[in-house]
Amino acid sequence: MTGFLGIDLNGLVDGIVGLPGQTGASRGEIPSVVVLPLKHSRGPLTVVGGAEASRAIEGRGWEWPASACHGSSDQGLRIPVPEILEGLLRGTSVPTLHGEQEAADLAAAALAALETQSSCGMSGFTADPVLVVRDNGRFDEIVQQRLLDALARRRSTTTLLWRPVAALLGIEDKLAPIAAKLDGKRVGIVSVLADGIDVSVVSLERHADQLGAYLVPVRDRAGLHVPFDRSLMECAREVARRMLPDDPAGGWQVLWGNGLALQRLVGLPSRPQLIQRAGRWQLLDADAVADVPLPDLDGGGVAQARALLGGIRMLVMEGPAMEARGPDGRRLAHRVEDALALGRKVDYSGWRDSFTAATGAAVFAQRRASGRHTYFDFLPQIRISARVDGTPRFVALIPPDARVEGGSSYRPPPFDLGLTVRKGVERLEVYLAREGERQPRRAVIELAAPPDRDVRVRLDLEQRPAQGLARLTLIPEVDGEMPLVELDWQRMPPDPRSEAEIVQYLEQAGGKVPPLIPVQGHWGLWSAPLIQLLERLGARLGCPDQDLASCRGELNELALFLVRRLPVKSTAENGETSWRTCRLLSTEGALPTAGGTVPRAAELLGGVLEGLGSRLLDIDLSVPGLLRNAIVKVGSWTFTACPPPVREHLARCARRGEVVNAMLDFGAMGRVFTQPEEMAAFFRLVAAQRELKRHHIEASLSLLSLRYRAALAMESTDAERLAAGTLARLCEYRGVPHRRGHKKGSGVHRLPRSCMRLLAGLLRHRLRNPQFLVPGGGPLADRIGSELERIRCLDGADRRTRDLAAGVLDWMLERGGDIHILDQEQDDDLDEDAEAEAGE
Amino acid sequence: MTALFALPNPWSLYDTAGQAGVSRQKLGEAAVRVQAGGALFLAVPEGRRLTARGRKRGLEREGRAFPLPGGSYELRMVSVGTRPEESRFEVAGPDGVEGAVDLVGHLPRPGWTAGAEGGAPTERRAEALDRFILGTIERIRSADDPALADLPTHWARLEHAWSQPGLESPDPPMELIVRQAESMRALLAELAGHPRRILRRTREQMPLGRVQQLDTTCIRWLSRQPGRDVYERAGPRQRILAVARYETVDTLENRVLRAFAELSRSVARNYCRRYDALRHSARWRLVDRYAAECRRIAKDLREVGIGLPEPPVIPNFVLLQEPRYRRVWAAWRELLRRLDEQDEAWRWQHRLWADFCRLAVHVCLRHAPDVETVAEAPLRIAPEQMRGRWSLVDGQTGVFLAVRDGRRFVISLIGDMTVDHPKIEPWMCSLGAVSTLHVQALDNAAEAVVFVWPVHAAGSGRPALAEQVLSAGRALSCCLDQVELSGNRPRAGGIVLLSEVETDDHQQPFRDERSHVVGLSFGPGSAALPVAVERLPVGLLALIGRLTS
């Protein structure tokens, strides 16, 4: 016999329905408990659930027999199902007589017990049982996975099904005659449960097969939960307290022992009101207890529910708590309807005795076996950190309109995100973000055998709706090049950073290339003389009578202010302190964000730059001269805030390959250019130099360390020529034989350091060409490698230079390293030079 | 040395009236003659190492230990013999034989060993007992009946199955042999027609011209022969040792096939004999035909030179992996296991009846209209019998609230006397009851106990219910007298449940007014059981009312 089993474990009145033939066969009994055996040695705990458990003697709280003891204490034999369900949601354990038991494991044991009980221990039910789970946002994939793992440990193959879908499937017979009317319409489902109501909206689609037309629910959004101000369990506790005011143990008996309190509340015909107190039997008079008022719905939640239920064609109400009655005799279902005030006829087919949800779960299994559509579900979004066109970001793996049939898995063809595992890499770092999870998670995967060549990998995704977490696997494009790597969400530790912070981090240290070194502005440099200067200059520039040439002194003075640096101490969250350099303006041309603000600063500076810009229209900057130099200096040291005429002039120079003042203009270009074509022209110009001078090298380094797109804009040939030119200058370096009295910071080491920093900067070109300067990839890379190795061991080099060589080598070998390697300000003497340059 | 007693009934320790059928008898040098009426118990000092010589797995402890003037005693049940010679057994301790028992009216199991055609004389009563045992097991296992899966608990399924008057089936029951007759016929015929053959290799002297294969042993042999070349070494007969290959069917798998055919034949014949009354049914004819086919197949296999497997049979690759022989191997094992089970069921038929009574009392109480079930322990049916017992229950199986004549009683049914229970005092264990009902009246808080005594006759005779009830009453009174010496006289009664092996066994209920013991006879038959389920609680509640008044 093929049977289909649907289980609704809700903790109030559990339902178990077997199809075919047992439609409506209820197994739900109050109280809903599981019962543990008195004696348990080891191995997985076997429990009794369902009707057998609620009738069992174990843990009743009586004085005899032995198994009936262990009642109301924390370490009992009789565990209320609501406690287990709460523990399952929280991932906690439940205290029992046999020690702490994982709530998920107890839930799985209870399900296994129900399954065995329903199948009479025979192989009667051949299909997998289906368990109804709540669709209120709390029973998320983590919880699902927790339960499914516990079930798998007990070799159970239970499938999970959303409650609103189950409710609709449970009344499919009733909906069949009006299927045509409901096609494409939205239907609201309100599940009245012990702790509140779950509200969901599901669309219906009409499908047909040889047996006729039928409706298929389409779930396209999650439901929401509206809590009661106090749960039905608390009301039942109140009933128990009224029955036995002075006796908590007796109260426990009427609550969880024989469930008198709940039976009375929910309106079930109660069993004999017999309890045992002090070893003697005693009959209770339950009718003498006044009725306890029923709970009310939370006001804010009701508004949300009403908004969700707008535009529905029909409302179905179901749930085990519908029939609870208060002192006024009104049923809880009607009170909920009044509270929602939808002004719409409600379908009450889901009265408790019909076990709609459990029936629907069995119908789901039946439909799945017969090849009919069951329901359609949306999938929660998953995003993975990946580099797209060289930019690290989180890539969404599930298309927004993806829907998948319940019970089947969603498995798109493996994603090609352009991921490559480099040769010799020993560990991978992956970040995942999921819908509904606040924090992304991070996995560092140790590769057992580092691949001996670059391996392109694809990402395989498999997800079953409502059946736990998605499975993500990294698979090599060519089989066997690398073992499969599975990304297990649950084993990945959460990362406290936000996604944006992670992306930023990946752009920097996590990448395969040295990160950019943007410089921030600081108000500390905005002194009173500067403000006065700005005021003065602004006034003069704003006055058309004033000749621009007469402003040259002030311009040079302003340039000195712009060049000035301020070391600032910063303390990270983990307590590490570091020093960073700040300037008047950030390298993005923006005013500072740190330190106390200076009023009118933006206005004054803006006025000066605007005035300068407007006065430049009638000045030819291609004519050499001190005024021109001053203008270029001021413009370029404002970085991207540079007045457009200056910038256009510099761009024109770069394109034409003619510079007016080589020392000044290259540096200015390195600070100002932001557009790819400008930068490409700049690099072409630099690469065309017969011999790279220091200003070429430092300007290139500046551009590469400031602008993300610089390395991408650079042509490969230019990059190679630049690298070759830099190498040629580096080869000249012999160091200084160590001798007493030699001045520290002598300019001897400066050029090689800049060369090495530029080589590190050129590694950023790997964002465009991943093979660029990869050791073993070409003679140039090998020559650079051996040269750096030479300097690393060079006696005549000072320690910092040797360390720098080692750092660049690390970056070349993709071992990561010093993330400040492109920061040329680390070379002390640069400051003086910049000031000298500004003062010229 | 402390005395040992043979008890023809569980309560007989206190029945010293000297009646051979029901009273206790002291074991001594001379063999004791005991009527094979009910279950035979031995009352022995606690922990004494004893065996019943001449019985396989002869003694099984029942209940807990209890004090007697001679020390702490316990009851042990003696198994029923399956063979004719088991009518006598000796009780042996570490120091030698301590007594012997001769059973009067001992019945061996019909066809007690498979294949021993006509070994033991079979009797109609023994056939009926066999049917009774199988019927009882079937009744107990109805708690696991998938057809009743919509009932929430095992107890509910039992209640439903036992309280519905069923129709007498026109077919004999569905047993393993019937299933095999349906499923294995074609396979057996096919395998017997073409049994699997192998080439067996042996080394023997062969003429040089016919040698096809030499192995290292042959070459070693050849090298030891005198001569300069092969022809000289082959000697005057020109033969050398070489590998010869013969085709044979006498393989392990074919031997198992033959053993299976012979066993099936014997089991099928027994089945047909047992249900001879239903010989016109299709099922009976199917099994009969199957028996004939198995006989022919076994004969054919024997004639082509296939022997019988020698135990222990360790399955070879073919038996485990070849699809057709694998089925034969599984079916043979299943049949052997089933035979063993049936032998075991026969041996422990008293425990089986006791188990049935234990369940019956609970089922009757939950079925009675005036009784409400407050709580009941989960019931599980074991996949295999445990010396006749099938049910797995806690010590206390249920709590019921009964109403009779406006009075309310709480009945706690203690179904298993082997488990500690605060309401079971040591003296209660000496009465050998299988279950005890603890009763408390809610109006006057009076407490009482009712013992449940199953009585089943495994011998050729039929015990009289009245005689049993009177004996039990005598024993109970005697026991209560002794308890009274050390305090109050407890309120106690008993109920004797006598098995109806055949419909002719039915006897009218009997009540011993003096001692509060009632007797009822019933059986697992589809006619008798529903009536008993209706009638038992009536008698029981009346007894309870009298006890607590």
PDB file of N, CA and C in Angstrom, chain B residues 97-136:
ATOM      1  N   VAL B  97      20.672 -34.178  40.723  1.00  0.00           N
ATOM      2  CA  VAL B  97      19.231 -34.149  40.491  1.00  0.00           C
ATOM      3  C   VAL B  97      18.516 -33.914  41.813  1.00  0.00           C
ATOM      4  N   GLU B  98      17.581 -32.946  41.823  1.00  0.00           N
ATOM      5  CA  GLU B  98      16.849 -32.648  43.053  1.00  0.00           C
ATOM      6  C   GLU B  98      15.418 -33.124  42.980  1.00  0.00           C
ATOM      7  N   GLY B  99      15.009 -33.633  41.880  1.00  0.00           N
ATOM      8  CA  GLY B  99      13.659 -34.154  41.786  1.00  0.00           C
ATOM      9  C   GLY B  99      13.298 -34.401  40.341  1.00  0.00           C
ATOM     10  N   ALA B 100      12.269 -35.192  40.130  1.00  0.00           N
ATOM     11  CA  ALA B 100      11.840 -35.478  38.762  1.00  0.00           C
ATOM     12  C   ALA B 100      10.332 -35.331  38.694  1.00  0.00           C
ATOM     13  N   VAL B 101       9.844 -34.977  37.506  1.00  0.00           N
ATOM     14  CA  VAL B 101       8.413 -34.770  37.318  1.00  0.00           C
ATOM     15  C   VAL B 101       7.975 -35.619  36.140  1.00  0.00           C
ATOM     16  N   ASP B 102       6.899 -36.375  36.338  1.00  0.00           N
ATOM     17  CA  ASP B 102       6.264 -37.122  35.240  1.00  0.00           C
ATOM     18  C   ASP B 102       4.985 -36.416  34.896  1.00  0.00           C
ATOM     19  N   LEU B 103       4.861 -36.009  33.631  1.00  0.00           N
ATOM     20  CA  LEU B 103       3.653 -35.291  33.227  1.00  0.00           C
ATOM     21  C   LEU B 103       2.641 -36.283  32.695  1.00  0.00           C
ATOM     22  N   VAL B 104       1.471 -36.209  33.253  1.00  0.00           N
ATOM     23  CA  VAL B 104       0.408 -37.091  32.781  1.00  0.00           C
ATOM     24  C   VAL B 104      -0.381 -36.338  31.718  1.00  0.00           C
ATOM     25  N   GLY B 105      -0.501 -36.952  30.572  1.00  0.00           N
ATOM     26  CA  GLY B 105      -1.261 -36.307  29.499  1.00  0.00           C
ATOM     27  C   GLY B 105      -0.417 -35.348  28.681  1.00  0.00           C
ATOM     28  N   HIS B 106       0.897 -35.602  28.614  1.00  0.00           N
ATOM     29  CA  HIS B 106       1.776 -34.739  27.829  1.00  0.00           C
ATOM     30  C   HIS B 106       1.491 -34.902  26.340  1.00  0.00           C
ATOM     31  N   LEU B 107       1.411 -33.804  25.660  1.00  0.00           N
ATOM     32  CA  LEU B 107       1.141 -33.833  24.218  1.00  0.00           C
ATOM     33  C   LEU B 107       2.350 -33.308  23.472  1.00  0.00           C
ATOM     34  N   PRO B 108       2.964 -34.089  22.590  1.00  0.00           N
ATOM     35  CA  PRO B 108       4.042 -33.527  21.773  1.00  0.00           C
ATOM     36  C   PRO B 108       3.464 -32.692  20.647  1.00  0.00           C
ATOM     37  N   ARG B 109       4.310 -31.844  20.109  1.00  0.00           N
ATOM     38  CA  ARG B 109       3.854 -30.980  19.029  1.00  0.00           C
ATOM     39  C   ARG B 109       3.679 -31.808  17.757  1.00  0.00           C
ATOM     40  N   PRO B 110       2.619 -31.588  17.022  1.00  0.00           N
ATOM     41  CA  PRO B 110       2.460 -32.366  15.795  1.00  0.00           C
ATOM     42  C   PRO B 110       3.558 -32.006  14.800  1.00  0.00           C
ATOM     43  N   GLY B 111       4.177 -33.076  14.208  1.00  0.00           N
ATOM     44  CA  GLY B 111       5.251 -32.846  13.239  1.00  0.00           C
ATOM     45  C   GLY B 111       6.336 -32.011  13.844  1.00  0.00           C
ATOM     46  N   TRP B 112       6.836 -32.433  15.019  1.00  0.00           N
ATOM     47  CA  TRP B 112       7.693 -31.557  15.806  1.00  0.00           C
ATOM     48  C   TRP B 112       9.027 -31.289  15.151  1.00  0.00           C
ATOM     49  N   THR B 113       9.473 -32.202  14.301  1.00  0.00           N
ATOM     50  CA  THR B 113      10.666 -31.830  13.546  1.00  0.00           C
ATOM     51  C   THR B 113      10.299 -31.863  12.084  1.00  0.00           C
ATOM     52  N   ALA B 114      10.819 -30.903  11.411  1.00  0.00           N
ATOM     53  CA  ALA B 114      10.531 -30.823   9.985  1.00  0.00           C
ATOM     54  C   ALA B 114      11.099 -32.036   9.284  1.00  0.00           C
ATOM     55  N   GLY B 115      10.353 -32.587   8.441  1.00  0.00           N
ATOM     56  CA  GLY B 115      10.859 -33.674   7.615  1.00  0.00           C
ATOM     57  C   GLY B 115      10.728 -35.045   8.254  1.00  0.00           C
ATOM     58  N   ALA B 116      10.528 -35.119   9.573  1.00  0.00           N
ATOM     59  CA  ALA B 116      10.396 -36.440  10.196  1.00  0.00           C
ATOM     60  C   ALA B 116       8.967 -36.924   9.975  1.00  0.00           C
ATOM     61  N   GLU B 117       8.796 -37.437   8.845  1.00  0.00           N
ATOM     62  CA  GLU B 117       7.446 -37.834   8.423  1.00  0.00           C
ATOM     63  C   GLU B 117       6.938 -38.954   9.322  1.00  0.00           C
ATOM     64  N   GLY B 118       5.808 -38.701   9.894  1.00  0.00           N
ATOM     65  CA  GLY B 118       5.171 -39.738  10.708  1.00  0.00           C
ATOM     66  C   GLY B 118       5.968 -40.099  11.938  1.00  0.00           C
ATOM     67  N   GLY B 119       6.835 -39.213  12.412  1.00  0.00           N
ATOM     68  CA  GLY B 119       7.657 -39.539  13.574  1.00  0.00           C
ATOM     69  C   GLY B 119       6.799 -39.719  14.808  1.00  0.00           C
ATOM     70  N   ALA B 120       6.051 -38.700  15.140  1.00  0.00           N
ATOM     71  CA  ALA B 120       5.245 -38.774  16.350  1.00  0.00           C
ATOM     72  C   ALA B 120       3.784 -38.920  15.957  1.00  0.00           C
ATOM     73  N   PRO B 121       3.041 -39.652  16.774  1.00  0.00           N
ATOM     74  CA  PRO B 121       1.624 -39.745  16.472  1.00  0.00           C
ATOM     75  C   PRO B 121       0.971 -38.381  16.692  1.00  0.00           C
ATOM     76  N   THR B 122       0.271 -37.904  15.742  1.00  0.00           N
ATOM     77  CA  THR B 122      -0.377 -36.602  15.913  1.00  0.00           C
ATOM     78  C   THR B 122      -1.795 -36.826  16.397  1.00  0.00           C
ATOM     79  N   GLU B 123      -2.231 -35.943  17.244  1.00  0.00           N
ATOM     80  CA  GLU B 123      -3.568 -36.084  17.801  1.00  0.00           C
ATOM     81  C   GLU B 123      -4.392 -34.868  17.432  1.00  0.00           C
ATOM     82  N   ARG B 124      -5.657 -35.048  17.467  1.00  0.00           N
ATOM     83  CA  ARG B 124      -6.542 -33.954  17.110  1.00  0.00           C
ATOM     84  C   ARG B 124      -6.364 -32.786  18.068  1.00  0.00           C
ATOM     85  N   ARG B 125      -6.148 -33.120  19.336  1.00  0.00           N
ATOM     86  CA  ARG B 125      -6.012 -32.080  20.351  1.00  0.00           C
ATOM     87  C   ARG B 125      -4.741 -31.253  20.096  1.00  0.00           C
ATOM     88  N   ALA B 126      -3.683 -31.956  19.703  1.00  0.00           N
ATOM     89  CA  ALA B 126      -2.431 -31.254  19.439  1.00  0.00           C
ATOM     90  C   ALA B 126      -2.585 -30.330  18.236  1.00  0.00           C
ATOM     91  N   GLU B 127      -3.298 -30.803  17.227  1.00  0.00           N
ATOM     92  CA  GLU B 127      -3.549 -29.939  16.067  1.00  0.00           C
ATOM     93  C   GLU B 127      -4.326 -28.701  16.496  1.00  0.00           C
ATOM     94  N   ALA B 128      -5.312 -28.934  17.369  1.00  0.00           N
ATOM     95  CA  ALA B 128      -6.121 -27.807  17.828  1.00  0.00           C
ATOM     96  C   ALA B 128      -5.269 -26.823  18.616  1.00  0.00           C
ATOM     97  N   LEU B 129      -4.349 -27.356  19.440  1.00  0.00           N
ATOM     98  CA  LEU B 129      -3.455 -26.485  20.206  1.00  0.00           C
ATOM     99  C   LEU B 129      -2.599 -25.646  19.278  1.00  0.00           C
ATOM    100  N   ASP B 130      -2.111 -26.284  18.221  1.00  0.00           N
ATOM    101  CA  ASP B 130      -1.296 -25.567  17.239  1.00  0.00           C
ATOM    102  C   ASP B 130      -2.085 -24.403  16.639  1.00  0.00           C
ATOM    103  N   ARG B 131      -3.338 -24.710  16.289  1.00  0.00           N
ATOM    104  CA  ARG B 131      -4.177 -23.646  15.722  1.00  0.00           C
ATOM    105  C   ARG B 131      -4.437 -22.546  16.752  1.00  0.00           C
ATOM    106  N   PHE B 132      -4.636 -22.980  17.983  1.00  0.00           N
ATOM    107  CA  PHE B 132      -4.911 -22.024  19.059  1.00  0.00           C
ATOM    108  C   PHE B 132      -3.727 -21.070  19.248  1.00  0.00           C
ATOM    109  N   ILE B 133      -2.526 -21.659  19.236  1.00  0.00           N
ATOM    110  CA  ILE B 133      -1.325 -20.827  19.444  1.00  0.00           C
ATOM    111  C   ILE B 133      -1.205 -19.802  18.316  1.00  0.00           C
ATOM    112  N   LEU B 134      -1.361 -20.301  17.072  1.00  0.00           N
ATOM    113  CA  LEU B 134      -1.219 -19.386  15.941  1.00  0.00           C
ATOM    114  C   LEU B 134      -2.307 -18.307  15.986  1.00  0.00           C
ATOM    115  N   GLY B 135      -3.513 -18.712  16.373  1.00  0.00           N
ATOM    116  CA  GLY B 135      -4.614 -17.739  16.461  1.00  0.00           C
ATOM    117  C   GLY B 135      -4.357 -16.692  17.521  1.00  0.00           C
ATOM    118  N   THR B 136      -3.803 -17.139  18.663  1.00  0.00           N
ATOM    119  CA  THR B 136      -3.524 -16.189  19.741  1.00  0.00           C
ATOM    120  C   THR B 136      -2.469 -15.179  19.297  1.00  0.00           C
TER     121      THR B 136
END
